[in-house]
Tab-separated table of C-alpha atoms in Angstrom:
chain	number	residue	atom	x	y	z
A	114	UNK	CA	7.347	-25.191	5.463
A	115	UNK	CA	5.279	-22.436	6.844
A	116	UNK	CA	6.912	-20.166	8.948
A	117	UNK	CA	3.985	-18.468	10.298
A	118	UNK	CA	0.994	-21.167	11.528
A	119	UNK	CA	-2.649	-19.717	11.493
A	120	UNK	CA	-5.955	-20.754	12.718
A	121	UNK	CA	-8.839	-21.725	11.796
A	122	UNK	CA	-8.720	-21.693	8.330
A	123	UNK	CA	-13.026	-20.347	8.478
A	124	UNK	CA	-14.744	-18.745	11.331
A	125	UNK	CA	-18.470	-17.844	11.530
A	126	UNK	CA	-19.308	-15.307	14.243
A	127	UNK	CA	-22.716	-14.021	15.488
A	128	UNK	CA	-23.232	-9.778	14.736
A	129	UNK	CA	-21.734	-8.357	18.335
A	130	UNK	CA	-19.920	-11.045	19.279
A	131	UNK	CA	-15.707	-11.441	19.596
A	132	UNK	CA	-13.933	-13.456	16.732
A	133	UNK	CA	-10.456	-14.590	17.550
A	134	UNK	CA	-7.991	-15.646	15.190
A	135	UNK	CA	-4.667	-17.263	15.986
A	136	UNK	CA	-1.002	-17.818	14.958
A	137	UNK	CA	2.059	-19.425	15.874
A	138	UNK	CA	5.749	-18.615	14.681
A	139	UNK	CA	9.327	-20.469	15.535
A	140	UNK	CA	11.702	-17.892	14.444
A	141	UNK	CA	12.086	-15.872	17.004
A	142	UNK	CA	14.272	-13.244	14.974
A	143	UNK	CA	10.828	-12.123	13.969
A	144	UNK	CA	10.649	-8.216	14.749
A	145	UNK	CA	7.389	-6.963	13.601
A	146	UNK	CA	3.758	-8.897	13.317
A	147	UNK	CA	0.897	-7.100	10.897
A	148	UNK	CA	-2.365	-8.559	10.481
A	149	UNK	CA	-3.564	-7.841	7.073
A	150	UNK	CA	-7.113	-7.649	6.062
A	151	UNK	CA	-8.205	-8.691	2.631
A	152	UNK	CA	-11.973	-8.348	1.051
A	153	UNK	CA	-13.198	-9.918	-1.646
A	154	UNK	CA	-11.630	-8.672	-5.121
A	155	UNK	CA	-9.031	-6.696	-3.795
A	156	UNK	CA	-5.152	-6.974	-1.994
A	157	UNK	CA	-4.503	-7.146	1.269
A	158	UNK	CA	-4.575	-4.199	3.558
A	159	UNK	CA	-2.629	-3.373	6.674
A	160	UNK	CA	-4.812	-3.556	9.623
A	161	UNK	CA	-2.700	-3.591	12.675
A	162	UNK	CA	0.664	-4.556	13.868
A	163	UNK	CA	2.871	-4.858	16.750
A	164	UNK	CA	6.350	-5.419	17.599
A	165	UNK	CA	7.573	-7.839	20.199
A	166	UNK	CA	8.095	-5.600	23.303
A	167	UNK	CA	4.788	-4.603	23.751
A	168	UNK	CA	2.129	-7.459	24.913
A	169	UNK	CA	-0.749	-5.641	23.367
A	170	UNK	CA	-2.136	-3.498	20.909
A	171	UNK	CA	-5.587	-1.784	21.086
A	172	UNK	CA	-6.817	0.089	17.506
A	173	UNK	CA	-10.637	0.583	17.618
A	174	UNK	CA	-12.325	-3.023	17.700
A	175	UNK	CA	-9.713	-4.262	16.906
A	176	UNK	CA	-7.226	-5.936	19.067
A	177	UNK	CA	-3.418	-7.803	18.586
A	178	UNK	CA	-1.986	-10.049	22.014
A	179	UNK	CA	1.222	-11.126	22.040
A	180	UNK	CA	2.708	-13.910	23.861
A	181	UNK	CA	6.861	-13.522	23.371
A	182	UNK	CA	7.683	-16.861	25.630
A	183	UNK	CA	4.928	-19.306	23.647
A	184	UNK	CA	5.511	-17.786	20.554
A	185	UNK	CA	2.213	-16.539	19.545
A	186	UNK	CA	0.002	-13.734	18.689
A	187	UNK	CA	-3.861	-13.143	17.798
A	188	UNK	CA	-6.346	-11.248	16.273
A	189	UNK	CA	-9.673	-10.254	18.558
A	190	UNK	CA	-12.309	-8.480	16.808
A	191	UNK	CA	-14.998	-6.989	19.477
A	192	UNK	CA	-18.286	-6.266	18.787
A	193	UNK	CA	-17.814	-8.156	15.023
A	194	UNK	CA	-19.749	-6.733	12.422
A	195	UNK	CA	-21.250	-8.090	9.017
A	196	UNK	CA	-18.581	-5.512	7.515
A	197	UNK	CA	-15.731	-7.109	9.426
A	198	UNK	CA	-16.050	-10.307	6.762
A	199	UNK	CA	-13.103	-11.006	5.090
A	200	UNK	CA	-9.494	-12.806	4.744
A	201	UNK	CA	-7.377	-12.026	7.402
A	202	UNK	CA	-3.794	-13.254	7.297
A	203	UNK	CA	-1.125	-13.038	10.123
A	204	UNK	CA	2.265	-11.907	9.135
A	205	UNK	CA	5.571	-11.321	10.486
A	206	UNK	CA	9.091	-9.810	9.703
A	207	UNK	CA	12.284	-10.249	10.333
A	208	UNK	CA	15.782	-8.715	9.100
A	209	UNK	CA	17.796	-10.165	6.384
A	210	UNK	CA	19.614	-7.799	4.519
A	211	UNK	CA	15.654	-6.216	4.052
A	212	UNK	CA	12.546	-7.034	5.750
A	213	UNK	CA	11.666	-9.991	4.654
A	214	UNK	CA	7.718	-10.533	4.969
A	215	UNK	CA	6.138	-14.271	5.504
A	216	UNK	CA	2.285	-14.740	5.601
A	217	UNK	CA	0.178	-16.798	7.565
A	218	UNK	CA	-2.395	-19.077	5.493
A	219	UNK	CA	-5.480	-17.248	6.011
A	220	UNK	CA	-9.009	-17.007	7.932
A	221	UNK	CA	-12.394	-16.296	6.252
A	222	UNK	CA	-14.242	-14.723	8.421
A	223	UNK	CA	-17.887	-14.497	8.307
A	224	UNK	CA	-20.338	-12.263	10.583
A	225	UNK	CA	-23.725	-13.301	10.284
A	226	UNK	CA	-26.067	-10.758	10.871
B	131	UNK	CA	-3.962	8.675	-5.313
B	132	UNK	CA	-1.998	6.654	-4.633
B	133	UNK	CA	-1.949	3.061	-5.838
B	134	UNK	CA	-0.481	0.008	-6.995
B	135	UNK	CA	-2.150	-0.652	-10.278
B	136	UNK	CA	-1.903	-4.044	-11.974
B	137	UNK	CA	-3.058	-5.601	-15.521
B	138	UNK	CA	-4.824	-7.330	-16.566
B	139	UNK	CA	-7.436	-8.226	-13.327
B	140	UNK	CA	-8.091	-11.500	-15.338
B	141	UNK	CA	-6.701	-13.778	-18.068
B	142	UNK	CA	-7.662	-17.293	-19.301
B	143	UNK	CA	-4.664	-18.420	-21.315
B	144	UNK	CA	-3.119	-21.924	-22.549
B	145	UNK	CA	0.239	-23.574	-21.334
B	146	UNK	CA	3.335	-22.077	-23.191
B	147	UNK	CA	1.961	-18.896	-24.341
B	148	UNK	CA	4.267	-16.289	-22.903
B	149	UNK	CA	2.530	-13.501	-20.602
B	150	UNK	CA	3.338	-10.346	-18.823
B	151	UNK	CA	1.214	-9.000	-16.117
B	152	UNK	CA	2.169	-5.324	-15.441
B	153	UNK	CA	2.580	-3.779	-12.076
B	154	UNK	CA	2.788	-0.033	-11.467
B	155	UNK	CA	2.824	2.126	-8.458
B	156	UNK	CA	2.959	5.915	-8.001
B	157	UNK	CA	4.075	6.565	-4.873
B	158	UNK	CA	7.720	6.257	-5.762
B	159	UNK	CA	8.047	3.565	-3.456
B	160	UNK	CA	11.734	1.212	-3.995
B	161	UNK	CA	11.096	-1.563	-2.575
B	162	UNK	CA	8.414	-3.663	-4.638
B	163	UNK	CA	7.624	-7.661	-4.608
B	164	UNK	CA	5.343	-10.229	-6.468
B	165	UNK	CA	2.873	-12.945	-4.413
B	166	UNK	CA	0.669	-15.620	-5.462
B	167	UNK	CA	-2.430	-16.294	-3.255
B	168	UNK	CA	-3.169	-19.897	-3.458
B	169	UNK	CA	-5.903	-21.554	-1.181
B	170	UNK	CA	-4.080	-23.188	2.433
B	171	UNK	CA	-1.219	-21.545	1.130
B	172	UNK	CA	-1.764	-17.880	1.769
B	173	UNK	CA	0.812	-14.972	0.223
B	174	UNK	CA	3.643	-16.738	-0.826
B	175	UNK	CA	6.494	-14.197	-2.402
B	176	UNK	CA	7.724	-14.736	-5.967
B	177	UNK	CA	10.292	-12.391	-6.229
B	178	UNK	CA	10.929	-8.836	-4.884
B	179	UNK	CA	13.258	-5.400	-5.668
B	180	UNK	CA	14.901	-3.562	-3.626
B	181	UNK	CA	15.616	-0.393	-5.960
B	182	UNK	CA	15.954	-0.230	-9.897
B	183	UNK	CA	17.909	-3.313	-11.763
B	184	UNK	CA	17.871	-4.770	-8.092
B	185	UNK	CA	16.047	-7.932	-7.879
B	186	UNK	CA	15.775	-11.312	-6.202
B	187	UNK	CA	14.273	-14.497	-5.642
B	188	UNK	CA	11.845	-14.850	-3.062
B	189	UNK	CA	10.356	-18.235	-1.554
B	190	UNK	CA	8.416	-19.413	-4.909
B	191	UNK	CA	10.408	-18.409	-8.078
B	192	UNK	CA	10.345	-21.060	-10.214
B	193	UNK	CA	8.918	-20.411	-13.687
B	194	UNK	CA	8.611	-16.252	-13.278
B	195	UNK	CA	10.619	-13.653	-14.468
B	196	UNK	CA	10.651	-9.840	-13.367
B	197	UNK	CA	12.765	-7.047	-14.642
B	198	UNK	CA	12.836	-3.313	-12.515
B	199	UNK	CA	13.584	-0.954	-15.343
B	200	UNK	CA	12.208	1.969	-13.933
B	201	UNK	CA	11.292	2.652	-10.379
B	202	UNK	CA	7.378	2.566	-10.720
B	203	UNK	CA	7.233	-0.552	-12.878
B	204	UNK	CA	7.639	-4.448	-12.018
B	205	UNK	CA	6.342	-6.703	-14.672
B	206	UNK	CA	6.216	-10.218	-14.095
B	207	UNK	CA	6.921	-12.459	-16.968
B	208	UNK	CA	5.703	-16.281	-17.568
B	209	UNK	CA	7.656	-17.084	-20.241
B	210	UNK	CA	6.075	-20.425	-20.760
B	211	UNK	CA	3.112	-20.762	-18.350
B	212	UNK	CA	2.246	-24.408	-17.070
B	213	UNK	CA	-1.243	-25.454	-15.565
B	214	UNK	CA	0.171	-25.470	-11.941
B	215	UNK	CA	0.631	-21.436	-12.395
B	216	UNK	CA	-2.537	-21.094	-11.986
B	217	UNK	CA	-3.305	-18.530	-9.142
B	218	UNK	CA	-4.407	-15.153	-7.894
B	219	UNK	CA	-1.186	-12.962	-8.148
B	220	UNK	CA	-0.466	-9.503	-6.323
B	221	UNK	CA	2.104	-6.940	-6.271
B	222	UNK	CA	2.872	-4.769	-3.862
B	223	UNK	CA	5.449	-2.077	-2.836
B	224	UNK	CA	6.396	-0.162	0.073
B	225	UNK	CA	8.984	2.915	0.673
B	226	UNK	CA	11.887	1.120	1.410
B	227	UNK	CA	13.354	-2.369	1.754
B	228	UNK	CA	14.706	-2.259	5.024
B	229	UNK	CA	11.563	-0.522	6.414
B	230	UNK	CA	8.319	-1.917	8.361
B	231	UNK	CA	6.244	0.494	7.042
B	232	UNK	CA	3.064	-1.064	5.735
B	233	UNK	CA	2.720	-2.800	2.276
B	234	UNK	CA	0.460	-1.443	-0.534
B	235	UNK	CA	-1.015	-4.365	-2.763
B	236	UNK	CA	-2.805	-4.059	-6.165
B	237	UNK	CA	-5.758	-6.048	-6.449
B	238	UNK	CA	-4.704	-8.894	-8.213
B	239	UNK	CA	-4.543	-10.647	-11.024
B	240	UNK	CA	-6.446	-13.775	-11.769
B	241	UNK	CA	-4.425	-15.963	-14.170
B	242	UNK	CA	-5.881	-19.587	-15.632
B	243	UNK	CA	-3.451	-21.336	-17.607
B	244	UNK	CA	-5.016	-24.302	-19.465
């Protein structure tokens, strides 16, 4: 069962525009949401992440909302560049002894120049 | 610099043939963990460490081994691979377990077991 839904699985975007990429969780002892950013060929990277008191996150182009009462959070990229393609994956964290780390299933994204 | 370095990047083996992909990091982090990236699936963990001879299951463990020996190392062990292990595996490690601070991943491993 996946604990942390994301969507869409591929995105294409125009050079300039926004791409917006979304997930869903039910646990809400989740404490901590990173987006990681993957290219092709090599791990995952930290991107951005936010914790549930805050509603937003602004770093650059790059942009986290967070909705506490539905349970979701997203990934805006402004002004996407060709540079920008990659995997991104939601995550989120919770305590359990540690901080226990589930990822989302993934997004391609694709800037066309 | 620091890294998480992992080998090999790619193998092409045959089911039962025992294997060991290494996973070292030099940032003296404790906490370290094994994933397997599997398309629709995402990151799913295979088993983590919280400190030296500390280790434990994570969501996907069936068929691995690891062993935390030393603080920089985490092999992972197949002792007899099957078809269905088949996958792009990373490890990663951060300072501590109880922490948020971010995650630093290797770049992978591709393993083909035939």
């Amino acid at each position: 069962q996946q604990q942390v839904k994301q969507s869409p699985q591929s995105l294409i975007v125009q050079k300039g525009g926004i791409s917006i990429i979304n997930c869903a969780y039910e646990n809400t002892a989740f404490d901590y949401f990173p987006w990681y950013q993957q290219f092709p060929g090599k791990g995952p990277a930290l991107l951005i992440a936010i914790r549930p008191d805050v509603s937003e996150k602004k770093e650059g182009r790059f942009t986290i909302s967070f909705n506490k009462s539905a349970k979701q959070f997203s990934l805006h990229i402004m002004d996407s560049q060709p540079g920008d393609s990659a995997t991104y994956f939601c995550a989120a964290s919770w305590p359990t002894g540690f901080q226990k780390l589930v990822f989302g299933t993934g997004t391609r994204l694709l800037v066309s120049p | 610099e620091a890294q998480v370095t992992q080998n090999p990047r790619y193998l092409i083996t045959v089911t039962g043939k025992k294997l060991t992909v290494t996973c070292s990091q030099n940032m003296n982090h404790e906490y370290m963990s094994w994933y397997r990236q599997d398309p629709g699936l995402g990151l799913r963990q295979i088993y983590y460490s919280m400190n030296v001879e500390v280790t434990d299951k994570g969501d996907v463990p069936e068929g691995y081994k690891v062993s935390r020996k030393e603080k920089r190392n985490f092999p992972l062990i197949l002792e007899s691979p099957s078809p269905n292990q088949t996958s792009l595996y990373f490890c990663a490690s951060r300072p501590q377990a109880s922490s948020n601070q971010p995650q630093h991943f290797g770049d992978g491993t591709r393993l083909s077991i035939l």
